[in-house]
Coordinates of C-alpha atoms and ligand atoms in Angstrom, one line a residue:
X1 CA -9.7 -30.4 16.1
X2 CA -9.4 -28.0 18.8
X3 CA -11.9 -26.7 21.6
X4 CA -11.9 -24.4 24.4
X5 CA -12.9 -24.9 27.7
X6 CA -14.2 -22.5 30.1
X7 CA -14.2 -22.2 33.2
X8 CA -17.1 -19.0 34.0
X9 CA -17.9 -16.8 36.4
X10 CA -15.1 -14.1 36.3
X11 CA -16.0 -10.6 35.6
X12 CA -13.6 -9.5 32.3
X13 CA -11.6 -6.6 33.0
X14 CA -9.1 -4.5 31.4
X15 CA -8.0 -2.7 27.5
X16 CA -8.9 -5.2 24.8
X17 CA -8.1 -3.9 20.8
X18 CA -9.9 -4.7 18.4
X19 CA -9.0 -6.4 15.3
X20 CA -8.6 -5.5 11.5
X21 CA -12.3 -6.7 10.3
X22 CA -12.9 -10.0 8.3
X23 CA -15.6 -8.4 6.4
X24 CA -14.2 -5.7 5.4
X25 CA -10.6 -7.5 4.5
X26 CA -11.8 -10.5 2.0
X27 CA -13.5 -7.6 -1.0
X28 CA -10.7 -5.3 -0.4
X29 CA -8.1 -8.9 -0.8
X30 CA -10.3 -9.9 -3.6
X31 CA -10.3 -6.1 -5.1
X32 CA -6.1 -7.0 -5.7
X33 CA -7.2 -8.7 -9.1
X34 CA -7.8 -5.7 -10.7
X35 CA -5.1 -3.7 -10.4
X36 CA -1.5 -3.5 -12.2
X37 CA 0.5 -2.8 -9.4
X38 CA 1.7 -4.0 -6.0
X39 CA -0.2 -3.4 -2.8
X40 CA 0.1 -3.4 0.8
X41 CA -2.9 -3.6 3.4
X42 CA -2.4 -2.9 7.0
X43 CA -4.5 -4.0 9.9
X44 CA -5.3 -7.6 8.3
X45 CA -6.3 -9.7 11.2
X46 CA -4.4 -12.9 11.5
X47 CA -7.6 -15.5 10.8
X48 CA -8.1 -18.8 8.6
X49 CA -9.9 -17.1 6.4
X50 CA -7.9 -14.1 5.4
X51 CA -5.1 -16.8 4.8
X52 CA -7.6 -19.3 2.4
X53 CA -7.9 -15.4 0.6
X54 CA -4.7 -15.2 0.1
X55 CA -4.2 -18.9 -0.9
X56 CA -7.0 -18.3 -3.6
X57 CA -5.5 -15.6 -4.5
X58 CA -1.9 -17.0 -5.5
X59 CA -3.8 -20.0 -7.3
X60 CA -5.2 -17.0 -9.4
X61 CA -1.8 -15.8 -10.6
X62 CA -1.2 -13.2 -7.7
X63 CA 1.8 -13.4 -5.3
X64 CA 0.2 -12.7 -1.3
X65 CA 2.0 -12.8 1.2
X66 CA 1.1 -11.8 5.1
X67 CA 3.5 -10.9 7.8
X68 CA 2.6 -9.4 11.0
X69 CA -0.5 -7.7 10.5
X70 CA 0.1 -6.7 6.6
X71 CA -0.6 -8.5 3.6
X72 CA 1.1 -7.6 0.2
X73 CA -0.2 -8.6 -2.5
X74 CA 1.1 -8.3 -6.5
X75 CA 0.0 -8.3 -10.1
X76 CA -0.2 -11.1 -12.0
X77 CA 1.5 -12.8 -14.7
X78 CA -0.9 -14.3 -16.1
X79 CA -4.2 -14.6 -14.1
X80 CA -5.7 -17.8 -14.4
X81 CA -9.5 -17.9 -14.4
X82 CA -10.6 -20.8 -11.8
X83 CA -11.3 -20.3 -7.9
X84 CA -11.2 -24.6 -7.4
X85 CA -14.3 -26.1 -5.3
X86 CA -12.0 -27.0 -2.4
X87 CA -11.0 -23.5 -1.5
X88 CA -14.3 -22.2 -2.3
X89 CA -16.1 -24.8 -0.2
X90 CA -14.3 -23.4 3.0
X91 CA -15.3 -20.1 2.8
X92 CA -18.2 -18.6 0.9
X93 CA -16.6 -15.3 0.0
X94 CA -14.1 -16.7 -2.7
X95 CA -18.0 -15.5 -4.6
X96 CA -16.1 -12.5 -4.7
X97 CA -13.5 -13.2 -7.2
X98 CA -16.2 -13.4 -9.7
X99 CA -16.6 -9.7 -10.6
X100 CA -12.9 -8.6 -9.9
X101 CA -11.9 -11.7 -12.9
X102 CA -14.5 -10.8 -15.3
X103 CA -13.5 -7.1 -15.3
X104 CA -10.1 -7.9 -15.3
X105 CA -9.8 -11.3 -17.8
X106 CA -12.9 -11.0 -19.4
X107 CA -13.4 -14.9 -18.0
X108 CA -14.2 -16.4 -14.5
X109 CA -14.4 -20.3 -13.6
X110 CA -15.5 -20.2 -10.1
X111 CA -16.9 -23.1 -7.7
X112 CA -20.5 -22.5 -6.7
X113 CA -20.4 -22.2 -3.3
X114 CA -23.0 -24.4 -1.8
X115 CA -25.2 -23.9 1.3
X116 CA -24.1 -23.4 5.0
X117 CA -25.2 -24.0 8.1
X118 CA -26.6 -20.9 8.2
X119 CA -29.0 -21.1 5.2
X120 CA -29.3 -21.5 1.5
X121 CA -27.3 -18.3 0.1
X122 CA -27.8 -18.2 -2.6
X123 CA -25.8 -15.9 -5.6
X124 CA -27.9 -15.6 -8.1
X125 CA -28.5 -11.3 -7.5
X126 CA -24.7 -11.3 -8.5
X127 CA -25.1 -12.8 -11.5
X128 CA -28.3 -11.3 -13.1
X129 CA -26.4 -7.7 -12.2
X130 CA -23.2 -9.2 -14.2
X131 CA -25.4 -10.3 -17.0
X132 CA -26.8 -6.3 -17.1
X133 CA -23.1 -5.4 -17.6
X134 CA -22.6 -7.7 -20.4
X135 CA -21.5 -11.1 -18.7
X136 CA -22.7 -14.8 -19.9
X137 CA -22.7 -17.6 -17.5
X138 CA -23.2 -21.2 -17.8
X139 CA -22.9 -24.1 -15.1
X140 CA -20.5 -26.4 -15.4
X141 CA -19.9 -29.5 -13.2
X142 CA -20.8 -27.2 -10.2
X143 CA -19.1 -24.3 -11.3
X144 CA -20.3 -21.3 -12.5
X145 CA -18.6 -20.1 -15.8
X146 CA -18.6 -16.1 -16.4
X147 CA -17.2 -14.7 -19.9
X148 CA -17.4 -11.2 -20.9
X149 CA -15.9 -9.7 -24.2
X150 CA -15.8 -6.4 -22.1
X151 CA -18.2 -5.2 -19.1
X152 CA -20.1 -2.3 -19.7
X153 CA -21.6 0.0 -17.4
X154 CA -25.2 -0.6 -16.7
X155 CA -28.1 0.7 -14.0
X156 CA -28.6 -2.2 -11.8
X157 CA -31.6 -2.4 -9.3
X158 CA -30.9 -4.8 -6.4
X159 CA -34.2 -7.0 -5.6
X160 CA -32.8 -7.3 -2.4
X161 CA -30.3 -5.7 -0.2
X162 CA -26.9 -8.1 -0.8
X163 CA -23.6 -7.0 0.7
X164 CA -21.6 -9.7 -1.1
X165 CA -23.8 -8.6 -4.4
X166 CA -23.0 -4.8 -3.9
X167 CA -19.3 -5.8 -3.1
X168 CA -18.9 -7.8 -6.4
X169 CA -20.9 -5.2 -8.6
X170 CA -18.9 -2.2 -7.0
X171 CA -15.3 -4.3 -8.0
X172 CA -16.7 -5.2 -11.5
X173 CA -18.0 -1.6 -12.6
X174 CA -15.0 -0.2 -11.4
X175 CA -13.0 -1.2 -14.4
X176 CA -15.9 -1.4 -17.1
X177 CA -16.6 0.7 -19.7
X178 CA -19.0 3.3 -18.8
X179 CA -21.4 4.5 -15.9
X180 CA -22.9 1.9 -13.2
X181 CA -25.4 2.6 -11.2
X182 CA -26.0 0.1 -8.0
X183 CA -29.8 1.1 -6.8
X184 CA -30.9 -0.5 -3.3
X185 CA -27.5 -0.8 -2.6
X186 CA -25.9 -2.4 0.5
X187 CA -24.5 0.5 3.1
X188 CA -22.1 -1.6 5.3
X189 CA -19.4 0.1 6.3
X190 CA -17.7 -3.1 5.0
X191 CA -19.1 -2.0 1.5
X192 CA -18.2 1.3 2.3
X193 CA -14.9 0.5 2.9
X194 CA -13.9 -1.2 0.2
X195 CA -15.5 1.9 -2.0
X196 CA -12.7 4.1 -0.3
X197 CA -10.0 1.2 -1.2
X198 CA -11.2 1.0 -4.9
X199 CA -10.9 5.0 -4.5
X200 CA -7.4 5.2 -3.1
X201 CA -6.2 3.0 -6.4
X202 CA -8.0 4.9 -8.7
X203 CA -11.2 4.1 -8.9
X204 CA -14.4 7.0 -9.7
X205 CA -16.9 6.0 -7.1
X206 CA -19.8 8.6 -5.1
X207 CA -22.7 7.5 -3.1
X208 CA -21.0 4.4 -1.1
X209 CA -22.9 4.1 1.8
X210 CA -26.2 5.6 0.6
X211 CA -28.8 3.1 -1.6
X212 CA -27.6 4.3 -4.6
X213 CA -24.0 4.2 -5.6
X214 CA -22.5 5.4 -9.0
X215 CA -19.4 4.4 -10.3
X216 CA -17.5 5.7 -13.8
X217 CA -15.7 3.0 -14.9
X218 CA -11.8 3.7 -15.2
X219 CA -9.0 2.4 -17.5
X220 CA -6.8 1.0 -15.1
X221 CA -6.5 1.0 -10.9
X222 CA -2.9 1.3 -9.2
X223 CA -1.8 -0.2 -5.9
X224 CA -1.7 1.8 -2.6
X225 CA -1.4 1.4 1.3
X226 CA -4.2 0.8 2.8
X227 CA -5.6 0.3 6.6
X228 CA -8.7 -2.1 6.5
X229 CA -11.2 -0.8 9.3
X230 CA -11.6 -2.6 12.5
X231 CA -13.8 -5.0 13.2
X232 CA -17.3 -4.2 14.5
X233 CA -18.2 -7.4 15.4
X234 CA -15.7 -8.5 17.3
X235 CA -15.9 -5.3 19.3
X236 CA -20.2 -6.2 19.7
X237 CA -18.6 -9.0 20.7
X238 CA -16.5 -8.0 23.5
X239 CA -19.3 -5.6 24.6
X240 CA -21.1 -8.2 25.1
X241 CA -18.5 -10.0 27.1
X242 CA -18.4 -7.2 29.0
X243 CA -21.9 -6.8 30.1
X244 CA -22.2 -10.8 30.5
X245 CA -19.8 -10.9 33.2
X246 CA -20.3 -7.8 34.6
X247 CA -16.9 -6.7 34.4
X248 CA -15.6 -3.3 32.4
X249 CA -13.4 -3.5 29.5
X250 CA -11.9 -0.5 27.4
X251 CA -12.0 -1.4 23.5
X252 CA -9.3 0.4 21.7
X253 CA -9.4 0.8 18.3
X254 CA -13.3 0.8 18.5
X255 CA -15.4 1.7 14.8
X256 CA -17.8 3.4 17.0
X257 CA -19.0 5.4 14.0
X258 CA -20.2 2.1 12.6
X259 CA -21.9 0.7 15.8
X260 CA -25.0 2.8 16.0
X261 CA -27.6 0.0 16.3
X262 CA -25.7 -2.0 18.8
X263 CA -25.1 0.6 20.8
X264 CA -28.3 1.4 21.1
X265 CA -29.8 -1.8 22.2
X266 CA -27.5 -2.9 24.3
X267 CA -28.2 0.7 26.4
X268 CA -31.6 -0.1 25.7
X269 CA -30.9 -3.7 27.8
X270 CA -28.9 -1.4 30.8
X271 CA -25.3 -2.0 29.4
X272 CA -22.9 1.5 29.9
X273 CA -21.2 2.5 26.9
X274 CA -19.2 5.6 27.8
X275 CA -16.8 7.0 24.6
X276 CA -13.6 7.9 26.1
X277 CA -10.6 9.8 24.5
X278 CA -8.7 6.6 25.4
X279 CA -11.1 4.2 24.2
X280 CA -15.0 2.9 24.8
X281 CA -15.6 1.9 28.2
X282 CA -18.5 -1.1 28.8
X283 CA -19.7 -1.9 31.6
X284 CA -23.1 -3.3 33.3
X285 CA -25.0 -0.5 34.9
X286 CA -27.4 -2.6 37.3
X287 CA -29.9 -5.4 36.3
X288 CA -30.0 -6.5 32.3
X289 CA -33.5 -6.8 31.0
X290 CA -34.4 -8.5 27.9
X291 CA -35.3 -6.1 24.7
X292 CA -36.8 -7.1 21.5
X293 CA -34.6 -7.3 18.6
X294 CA -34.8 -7.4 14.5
X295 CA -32.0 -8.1 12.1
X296 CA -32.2 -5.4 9.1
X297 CA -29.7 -4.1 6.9
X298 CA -27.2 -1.7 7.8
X299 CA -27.7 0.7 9.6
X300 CA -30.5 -2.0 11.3
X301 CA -29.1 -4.3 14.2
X302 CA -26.6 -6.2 12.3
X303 CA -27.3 -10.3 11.3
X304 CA -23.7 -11.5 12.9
X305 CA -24.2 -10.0 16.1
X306 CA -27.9 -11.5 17.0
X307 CA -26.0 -15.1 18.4
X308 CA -24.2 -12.8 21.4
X309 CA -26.9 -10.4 22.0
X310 CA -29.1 -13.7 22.2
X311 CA -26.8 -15.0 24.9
X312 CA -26.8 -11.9 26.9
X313 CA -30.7 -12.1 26.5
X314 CA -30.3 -15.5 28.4
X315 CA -29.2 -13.8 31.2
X316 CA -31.2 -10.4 31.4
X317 CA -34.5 -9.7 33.7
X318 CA -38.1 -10.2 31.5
X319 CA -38.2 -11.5 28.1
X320 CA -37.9 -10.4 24.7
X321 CA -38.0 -12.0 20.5
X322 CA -35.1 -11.9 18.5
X323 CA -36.3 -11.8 14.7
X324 CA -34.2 -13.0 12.1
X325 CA -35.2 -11.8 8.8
X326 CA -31.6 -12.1 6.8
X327 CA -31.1 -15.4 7.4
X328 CA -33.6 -18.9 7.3
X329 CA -31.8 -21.0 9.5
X330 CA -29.6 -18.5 11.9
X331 CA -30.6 -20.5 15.2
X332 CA -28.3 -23.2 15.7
X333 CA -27.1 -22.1 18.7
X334 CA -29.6 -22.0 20.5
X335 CA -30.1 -25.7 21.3
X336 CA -26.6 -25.3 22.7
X337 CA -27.5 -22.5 24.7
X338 CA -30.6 -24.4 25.8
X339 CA -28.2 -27.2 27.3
X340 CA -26.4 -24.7 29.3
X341 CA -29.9 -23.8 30.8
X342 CA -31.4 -20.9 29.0
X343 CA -35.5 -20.4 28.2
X344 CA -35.9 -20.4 24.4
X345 CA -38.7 -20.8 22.0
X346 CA -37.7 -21.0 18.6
X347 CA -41.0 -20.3 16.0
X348 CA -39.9 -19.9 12.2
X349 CA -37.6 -16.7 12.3
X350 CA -38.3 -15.7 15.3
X351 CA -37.0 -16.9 19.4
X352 CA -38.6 -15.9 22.2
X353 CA -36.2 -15.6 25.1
X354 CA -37.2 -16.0 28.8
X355 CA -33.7 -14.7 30.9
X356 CA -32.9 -17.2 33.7
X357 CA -30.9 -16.7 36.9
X358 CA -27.8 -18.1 35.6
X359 CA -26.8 -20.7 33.1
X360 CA -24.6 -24.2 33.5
X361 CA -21.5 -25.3 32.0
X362 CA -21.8 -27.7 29.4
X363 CA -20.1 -29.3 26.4
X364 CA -21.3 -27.4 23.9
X365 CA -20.8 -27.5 19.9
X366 CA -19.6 -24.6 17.2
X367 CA -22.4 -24.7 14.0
X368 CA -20.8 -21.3 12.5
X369 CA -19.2 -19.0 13.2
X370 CA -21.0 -16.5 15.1
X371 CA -22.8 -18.9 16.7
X372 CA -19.2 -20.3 18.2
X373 CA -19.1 -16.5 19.7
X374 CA -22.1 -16.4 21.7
X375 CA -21.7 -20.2 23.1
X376 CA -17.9 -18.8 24.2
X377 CA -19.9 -15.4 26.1
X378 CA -22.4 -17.8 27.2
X379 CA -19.4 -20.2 28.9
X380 CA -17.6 -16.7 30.6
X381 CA -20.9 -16.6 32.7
X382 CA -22.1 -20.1 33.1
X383 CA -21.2 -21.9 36.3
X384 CA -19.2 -24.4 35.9
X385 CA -17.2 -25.4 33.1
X386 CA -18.0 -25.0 29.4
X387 CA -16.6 -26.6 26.4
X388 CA -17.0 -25.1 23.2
X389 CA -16.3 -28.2 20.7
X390 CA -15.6 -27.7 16.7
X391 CA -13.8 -24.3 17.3
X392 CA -12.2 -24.2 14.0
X393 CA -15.2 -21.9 13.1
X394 CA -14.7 -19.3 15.9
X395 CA -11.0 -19.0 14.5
X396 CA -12.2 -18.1 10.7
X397 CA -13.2 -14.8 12.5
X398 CA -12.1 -14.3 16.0
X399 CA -7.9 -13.2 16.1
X400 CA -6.6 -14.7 19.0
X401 CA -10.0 -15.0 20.9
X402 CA -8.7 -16.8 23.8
X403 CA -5.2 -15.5 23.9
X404 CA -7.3 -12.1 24.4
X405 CA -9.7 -13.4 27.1
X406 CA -7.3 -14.5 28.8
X407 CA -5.3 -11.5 29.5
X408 CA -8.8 -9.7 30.8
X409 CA -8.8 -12.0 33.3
X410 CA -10.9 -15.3 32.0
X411 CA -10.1 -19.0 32.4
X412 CA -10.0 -20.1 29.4
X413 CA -7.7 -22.5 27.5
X414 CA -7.6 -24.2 24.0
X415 CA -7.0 -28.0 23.7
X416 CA -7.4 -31.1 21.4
X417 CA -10.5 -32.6 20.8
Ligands
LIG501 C1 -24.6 -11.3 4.9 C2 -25.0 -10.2 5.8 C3 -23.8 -9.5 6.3 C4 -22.9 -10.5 7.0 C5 -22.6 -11.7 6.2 C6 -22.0 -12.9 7.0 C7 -26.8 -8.5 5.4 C8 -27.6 -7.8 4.5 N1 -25.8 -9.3 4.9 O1 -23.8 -10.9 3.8 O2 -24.1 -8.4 7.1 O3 -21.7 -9.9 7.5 O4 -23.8 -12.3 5.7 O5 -22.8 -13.3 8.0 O6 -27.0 -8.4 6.7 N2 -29.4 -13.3 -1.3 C9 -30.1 -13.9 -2.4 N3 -29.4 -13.9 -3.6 C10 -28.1 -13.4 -3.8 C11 -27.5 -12.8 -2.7 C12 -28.2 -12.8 -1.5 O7 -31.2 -14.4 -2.3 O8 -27.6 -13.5 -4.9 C13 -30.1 -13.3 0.0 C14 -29.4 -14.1 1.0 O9 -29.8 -15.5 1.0 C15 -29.8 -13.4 2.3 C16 -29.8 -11.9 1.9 O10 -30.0 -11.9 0.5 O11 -31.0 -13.8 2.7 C17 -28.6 -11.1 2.2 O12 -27.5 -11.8 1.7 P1 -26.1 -11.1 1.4 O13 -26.1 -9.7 2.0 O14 -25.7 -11.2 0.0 O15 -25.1 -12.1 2.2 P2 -23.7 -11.8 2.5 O16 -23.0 -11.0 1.5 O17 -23.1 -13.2 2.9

């Protein structure tokens, strides 16, 4: 197992670019199934769990393949039914072969994924919306078994806002017979971008990025070329850097569009976020002060970026709560960050952080992943040295995160546990 150590203190500085997003990348790979023709994405970023996708995906039937940056991906055969526990058990989001099969073979054998360090999760709002379109499902030695003998388009009402639900729905209804309506749907621009994907091949599709998205099932979808977006959580997460060490970076390759809510706290908290023609410059303007700070669906402050704005609270004048409301048990880091010296008080969903001075090197330990993120920003500021242990969680989502601070100036090198 690897970790990085990290030796803080030095301000980042200088062009970062931002990665192909994770997020957006594992529907859009899933959304292969259901088309009869080959495909090519661009912008894939190079990370563990775009390569278990495309692993899951050639058990399937499917022939992936990735080379520098593009994944290509191929009809298959015959598709065979069942995403196996092992795969699924690594990475949560093999969930979303469940629609994309049961459109597309009428049957779906797929490993239950089970809970995660950051909290039940639970699938069963993808299911009951499957069952509306005409899909049985039993469990079976931990898997869940999905047949169909044909989906059919059906008005589905989300209890609750689900990204992977909307994402599964959106890929299922695109091939079924009839008119599906997705009410209090998810607007991600992850969501939103796989919408435009299932468009580019074919797909009839309006509303994506509203509550209510309507899509006209077609016959059949055809393969394209298609950029994935970038990654707005790595670039939150560089931002953050940025402020941390009060140095300036410019992020190329920025979804700025898609950044609204982080944007706006972190000027809230004092950080300078200045949209160049060449890029967004970050930098600290002055002293940091704590702000309050709620996770809520898109376009609310996203879920995967409360760890690192946590960690920049740690170091920021006053104090402020983070509430968590997506998530039961998204706090993991914070005992870490409590080793390296920060003032926390965790109380059901919500921490109350007290900024300190400065915080300490320490060795610290990865629960998920972007709770690996903000013990890495926490480490680029601390005095002393910091090692992040159990790492293999940052690199499911991070491309290259060290190889990346490194060249904006940080000490920071990866080595054996
Ligand atoms: C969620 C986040 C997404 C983030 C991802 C990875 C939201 C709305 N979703 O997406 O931004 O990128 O985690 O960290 O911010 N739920 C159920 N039953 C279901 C499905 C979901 O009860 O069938 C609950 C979940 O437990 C959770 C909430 O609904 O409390 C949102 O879950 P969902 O959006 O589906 O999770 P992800 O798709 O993983």
């Amino acid at each position: 197992m690897d970790k990085l150590i990290i030796e803080g203190g030095l301000p980042l500085r200088g062009r970062v670019r931002v990665s192909g997003s994770k997020n957006a990348a594992l529907p859009i790979l899933f959304a292969s199934i259901l088309l009869d023709s080959p495909v090519t994405y661009t912008n894939v970023p190079n990370l563990r769990d775009i390569h278990t996708t495309l692993k899951l995906l050639n058990i399937l039937g499917l022939e992936a393949g990735f080379e520098s940056g593009a994944a290509e991906v191929k009809p298959a055969g015959q598709l065979n039914p069942e995403a196996p526990y092992d795969l699924v058990k690594t990475m949560r989001a093999s969930v979303l072969c469940l629609g994309p099969l049961l459109a597309r073979l009428g049957e779906a054998r797929v490993a239950l994924p089970g809970g995660c360090a950051i909290g039940a999760r639970p699938v069963n709002l993808h299911l009951t919306a499957l069952e509306k379109m005409g899909a049985r499902f039993d469990l079976d030695s931990g898997y869940i078994e999905g047949k169909t003998s044909g989906l059919h388009g059906a008005k589905i009402v989300f209890d609750q806002v689900t990204v992977g639900g909307t994402e599964n729905l959106l890929m299922a209804a695109a091939l079924a017979k009839g008119e599906t309506i997705l009410e209090n749907a998810a607007r991600e621009p992850e969501v939103v971008d796989l919408a435009n994907f299932l468009i580019a091949c074919g797909a009839k599709i309006t509303g994506h990025g509203t509550p209510v998205i309507r899509i006209e099932g077609v016959e059949s979808l055809s393969g394209c070329r298609y950029p994935i977006m970038s990654d707005r959580i790595e670039a939150g997460t560089y931002l953050v850097a940025a402020a941390m060490t009060g140095g300036e970076l410019t992020l190329e390759n920025c979804p700025c569009e898609a950044m609204d809510a982080v944007f706006s706290k972190l000027r809230e908290m004092g950080v300078v976020i200045d949209e160049a023609p060449d890029g967004l410059v970050v930098r600290r303007g002055g002293e940091l002060k704590c702000m309050d700070v709620t996770t809520i669906p898109y376009p609310g402050f996203p879920t995967d970026m409360q760890a690192q704005i946590m960690a920049l609270m740690c170091v920021s004048s006053g104090a402020g709560t983070i509430r968590e409301t997506i998530f039961e048990n998204r706090f993991m880091h914070v005992q870490e960050l409590m080793r390296m010296g920060a003032d926390i008080k965790v109380s059901s969903q919500s921490a109350f952080v007290r900024g300190v001075t400065r915080l300490t090197g320490a060795p610290v330990m990865a629960s998920d992943l972007r709770a690996s993120a903000s013990l890495v920003v926490a480490g680029l500021t601390a005095h002393g040295v910091t090692e992040v242990q159990r790492i293999y969680h940052l690199d499911r989502g991070y491309e290259a995160m060290e190889v990346k601070l490194q060249a904006l100036g940080a000490r920071i090198k990866r080595a054996k546990e």
